[in-house]
mmCIF file with all atom_site columns, C-alpha atoms in Angstrom:
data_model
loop_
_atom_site.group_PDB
_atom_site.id
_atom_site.type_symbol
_atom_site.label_atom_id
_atom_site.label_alt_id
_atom_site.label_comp_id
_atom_site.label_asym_id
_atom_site.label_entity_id
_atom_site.label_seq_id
_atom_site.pdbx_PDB_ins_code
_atom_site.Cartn_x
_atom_site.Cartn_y
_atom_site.Cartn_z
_atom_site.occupancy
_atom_site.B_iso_or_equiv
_atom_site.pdbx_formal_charge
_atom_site.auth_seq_id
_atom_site.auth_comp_id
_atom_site.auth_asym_id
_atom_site.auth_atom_id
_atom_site.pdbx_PDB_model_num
ATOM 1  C CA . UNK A 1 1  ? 12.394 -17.102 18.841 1.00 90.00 ? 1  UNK A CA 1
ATOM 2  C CA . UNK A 1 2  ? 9.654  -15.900 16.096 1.00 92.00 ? 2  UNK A CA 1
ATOM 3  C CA . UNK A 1 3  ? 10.689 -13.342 13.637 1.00 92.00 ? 3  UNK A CA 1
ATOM 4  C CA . UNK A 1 4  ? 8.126  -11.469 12.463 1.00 91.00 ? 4  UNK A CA 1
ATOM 5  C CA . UNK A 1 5  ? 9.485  -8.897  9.383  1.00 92.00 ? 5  UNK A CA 1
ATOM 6  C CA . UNK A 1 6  ? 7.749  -5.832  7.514  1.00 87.00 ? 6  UNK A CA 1
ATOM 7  C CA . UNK A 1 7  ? 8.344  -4.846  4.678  1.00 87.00 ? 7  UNK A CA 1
ATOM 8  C CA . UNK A 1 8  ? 7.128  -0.881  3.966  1.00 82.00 ? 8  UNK A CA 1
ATOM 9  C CA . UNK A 1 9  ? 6.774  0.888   0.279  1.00 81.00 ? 9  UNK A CA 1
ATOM 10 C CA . UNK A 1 10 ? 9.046  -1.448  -1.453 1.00 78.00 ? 10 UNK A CA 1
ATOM 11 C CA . UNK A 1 11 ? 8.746  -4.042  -4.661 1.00 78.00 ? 11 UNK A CA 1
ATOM 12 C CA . UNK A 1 12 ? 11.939 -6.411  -3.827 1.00 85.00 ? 12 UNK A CA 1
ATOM 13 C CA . UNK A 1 13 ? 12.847 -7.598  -0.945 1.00 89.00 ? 13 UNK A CA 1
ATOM 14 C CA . UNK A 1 14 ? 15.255 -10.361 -1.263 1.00 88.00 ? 14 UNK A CA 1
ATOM 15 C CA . UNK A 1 15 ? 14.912 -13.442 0.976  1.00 88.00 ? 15 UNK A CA 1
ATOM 16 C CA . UNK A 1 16 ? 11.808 -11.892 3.038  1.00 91.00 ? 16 UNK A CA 1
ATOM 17 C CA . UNK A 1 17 ? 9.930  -13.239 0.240  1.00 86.00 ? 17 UNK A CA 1
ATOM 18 C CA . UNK A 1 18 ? 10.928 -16.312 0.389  1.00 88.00 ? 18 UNK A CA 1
ATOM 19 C CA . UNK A 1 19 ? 10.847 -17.469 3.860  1.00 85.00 ? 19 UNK A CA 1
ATOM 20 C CA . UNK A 1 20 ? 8.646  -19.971 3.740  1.00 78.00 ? 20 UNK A CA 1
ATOM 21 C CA . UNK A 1 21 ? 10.663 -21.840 0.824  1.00 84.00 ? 21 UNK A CA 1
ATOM 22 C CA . UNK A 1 22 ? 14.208 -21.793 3.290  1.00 85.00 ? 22 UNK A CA 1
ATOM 23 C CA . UNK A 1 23 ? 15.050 -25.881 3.411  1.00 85.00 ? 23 UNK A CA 1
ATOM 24 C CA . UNK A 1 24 ? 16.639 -27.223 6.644  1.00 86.00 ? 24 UNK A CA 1
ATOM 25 C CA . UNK A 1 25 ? 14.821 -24.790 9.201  1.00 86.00 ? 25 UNK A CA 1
ATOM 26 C CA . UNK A 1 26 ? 13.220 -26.756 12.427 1.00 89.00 ? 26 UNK A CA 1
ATOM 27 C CA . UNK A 1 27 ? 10.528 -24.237 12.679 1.00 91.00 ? 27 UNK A CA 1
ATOM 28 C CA . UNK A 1 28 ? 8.506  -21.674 10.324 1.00 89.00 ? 28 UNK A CA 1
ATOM 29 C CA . UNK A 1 29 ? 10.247 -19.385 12.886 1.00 91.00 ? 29 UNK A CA 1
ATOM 30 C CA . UNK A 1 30 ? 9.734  -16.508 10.656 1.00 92.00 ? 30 UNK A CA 1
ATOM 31 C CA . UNK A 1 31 ? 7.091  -14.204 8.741  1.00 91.00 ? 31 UNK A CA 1
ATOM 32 C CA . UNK A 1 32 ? 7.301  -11.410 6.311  1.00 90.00 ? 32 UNK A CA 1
ATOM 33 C CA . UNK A 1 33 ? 4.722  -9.332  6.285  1.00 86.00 ? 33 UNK A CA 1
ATOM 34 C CA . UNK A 1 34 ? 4.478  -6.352  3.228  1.00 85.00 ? 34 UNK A CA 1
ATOM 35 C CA . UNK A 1 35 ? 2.626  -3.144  4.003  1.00 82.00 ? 35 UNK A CA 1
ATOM 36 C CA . UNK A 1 36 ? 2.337  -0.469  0.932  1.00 78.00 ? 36 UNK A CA 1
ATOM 37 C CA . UNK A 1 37 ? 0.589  2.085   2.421  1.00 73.00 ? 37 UNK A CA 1
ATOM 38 C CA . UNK A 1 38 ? 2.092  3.502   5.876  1.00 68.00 ? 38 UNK A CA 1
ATOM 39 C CA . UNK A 1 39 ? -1.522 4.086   7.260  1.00 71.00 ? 39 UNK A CA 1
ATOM 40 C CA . UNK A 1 40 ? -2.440 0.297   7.114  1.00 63.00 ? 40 UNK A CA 1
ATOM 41 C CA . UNK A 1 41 ? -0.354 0.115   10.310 1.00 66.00 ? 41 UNK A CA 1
ATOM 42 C CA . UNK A 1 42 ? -3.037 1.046   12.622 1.00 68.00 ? 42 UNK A CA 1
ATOM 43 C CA . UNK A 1 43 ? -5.541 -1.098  10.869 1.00 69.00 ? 43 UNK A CA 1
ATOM 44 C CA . UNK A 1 44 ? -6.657 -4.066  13.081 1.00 70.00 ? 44 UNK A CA 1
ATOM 45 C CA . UNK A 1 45 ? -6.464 -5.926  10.427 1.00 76.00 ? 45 UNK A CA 1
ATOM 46 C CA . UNK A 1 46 ? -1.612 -5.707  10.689 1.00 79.00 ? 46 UNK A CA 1
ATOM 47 C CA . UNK A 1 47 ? -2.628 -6.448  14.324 1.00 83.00 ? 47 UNK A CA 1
ATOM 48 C CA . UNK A 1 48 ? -5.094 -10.061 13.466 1.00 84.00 ? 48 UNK A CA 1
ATOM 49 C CA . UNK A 1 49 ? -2.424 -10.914 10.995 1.00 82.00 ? 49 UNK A CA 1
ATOM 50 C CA . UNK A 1 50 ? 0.990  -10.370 13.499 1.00 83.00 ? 50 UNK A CA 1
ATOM 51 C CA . UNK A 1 51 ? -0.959 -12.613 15.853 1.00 88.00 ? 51 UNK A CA 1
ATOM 52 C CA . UNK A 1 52 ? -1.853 -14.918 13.681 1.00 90.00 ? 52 UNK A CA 1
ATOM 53 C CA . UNK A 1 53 ? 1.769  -15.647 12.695 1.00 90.00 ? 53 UNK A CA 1
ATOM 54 C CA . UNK A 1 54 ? 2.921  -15.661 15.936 1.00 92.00 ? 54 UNK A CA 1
ATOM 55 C CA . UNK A 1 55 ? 0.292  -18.020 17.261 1.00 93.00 ? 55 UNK A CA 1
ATOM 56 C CA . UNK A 1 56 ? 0.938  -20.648 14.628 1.00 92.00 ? 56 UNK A CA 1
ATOM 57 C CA . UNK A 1 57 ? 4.235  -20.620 15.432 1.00 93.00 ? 57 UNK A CA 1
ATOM 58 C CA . UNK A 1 58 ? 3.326  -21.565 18.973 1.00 94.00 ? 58 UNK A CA 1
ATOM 59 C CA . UNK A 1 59 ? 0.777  -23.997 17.580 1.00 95.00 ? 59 UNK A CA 1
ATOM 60 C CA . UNK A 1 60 ? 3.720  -25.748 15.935 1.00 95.00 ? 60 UNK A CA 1
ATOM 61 C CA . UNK A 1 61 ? 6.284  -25.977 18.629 1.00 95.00 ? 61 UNK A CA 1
ATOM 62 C CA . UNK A 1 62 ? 3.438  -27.276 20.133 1.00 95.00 ? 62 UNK A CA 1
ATOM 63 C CA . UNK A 1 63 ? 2.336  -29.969 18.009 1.00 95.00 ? 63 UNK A CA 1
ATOM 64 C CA . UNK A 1 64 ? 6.472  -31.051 17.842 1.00 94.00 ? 64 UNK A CA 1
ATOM 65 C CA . UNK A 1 65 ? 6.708  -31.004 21.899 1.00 95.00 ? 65 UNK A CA 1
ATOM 66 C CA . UNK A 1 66 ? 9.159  -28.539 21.283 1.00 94.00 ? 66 UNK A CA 1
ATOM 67 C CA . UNK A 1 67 ? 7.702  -26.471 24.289 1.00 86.00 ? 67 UNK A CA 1
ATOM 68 C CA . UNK A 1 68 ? 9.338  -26.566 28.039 1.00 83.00 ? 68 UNK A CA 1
#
């Protein structure tokens, strides 16, 4: 399962920021992904960059014949 988090108007968020730096995980399984401005949701560009997140994760379970 890919998590894919969003972060809106904030300045800390904890862990989110630090996913990729999590030891022991099988996977990069997870992406944060901080937004300040509301509008930018709509933009093509979220959309291109929630793909792109997703799709390397794919690539990766791939590439460890992790797949079914």
């Amino acid at each position: 399962m890919f998590w894919q988090f969003i972060g809106l108007y904030g300045e800390e968020y904890g862990v989110l920021n630090h996913l990729d730096e999590i030891d022991g995980r099988h996977t990069q399984n997870a992406a944060f992904l901080k937004m300040e401005d509301f509008d930018d949701f709509m933009d093509s560009g979220f959309y291109r960059t929630i793909f792109a997140n997703t799709a390397a994760w794919l690539e990766e379970l791939d590439r460890k014949q992790m797949l079914p």
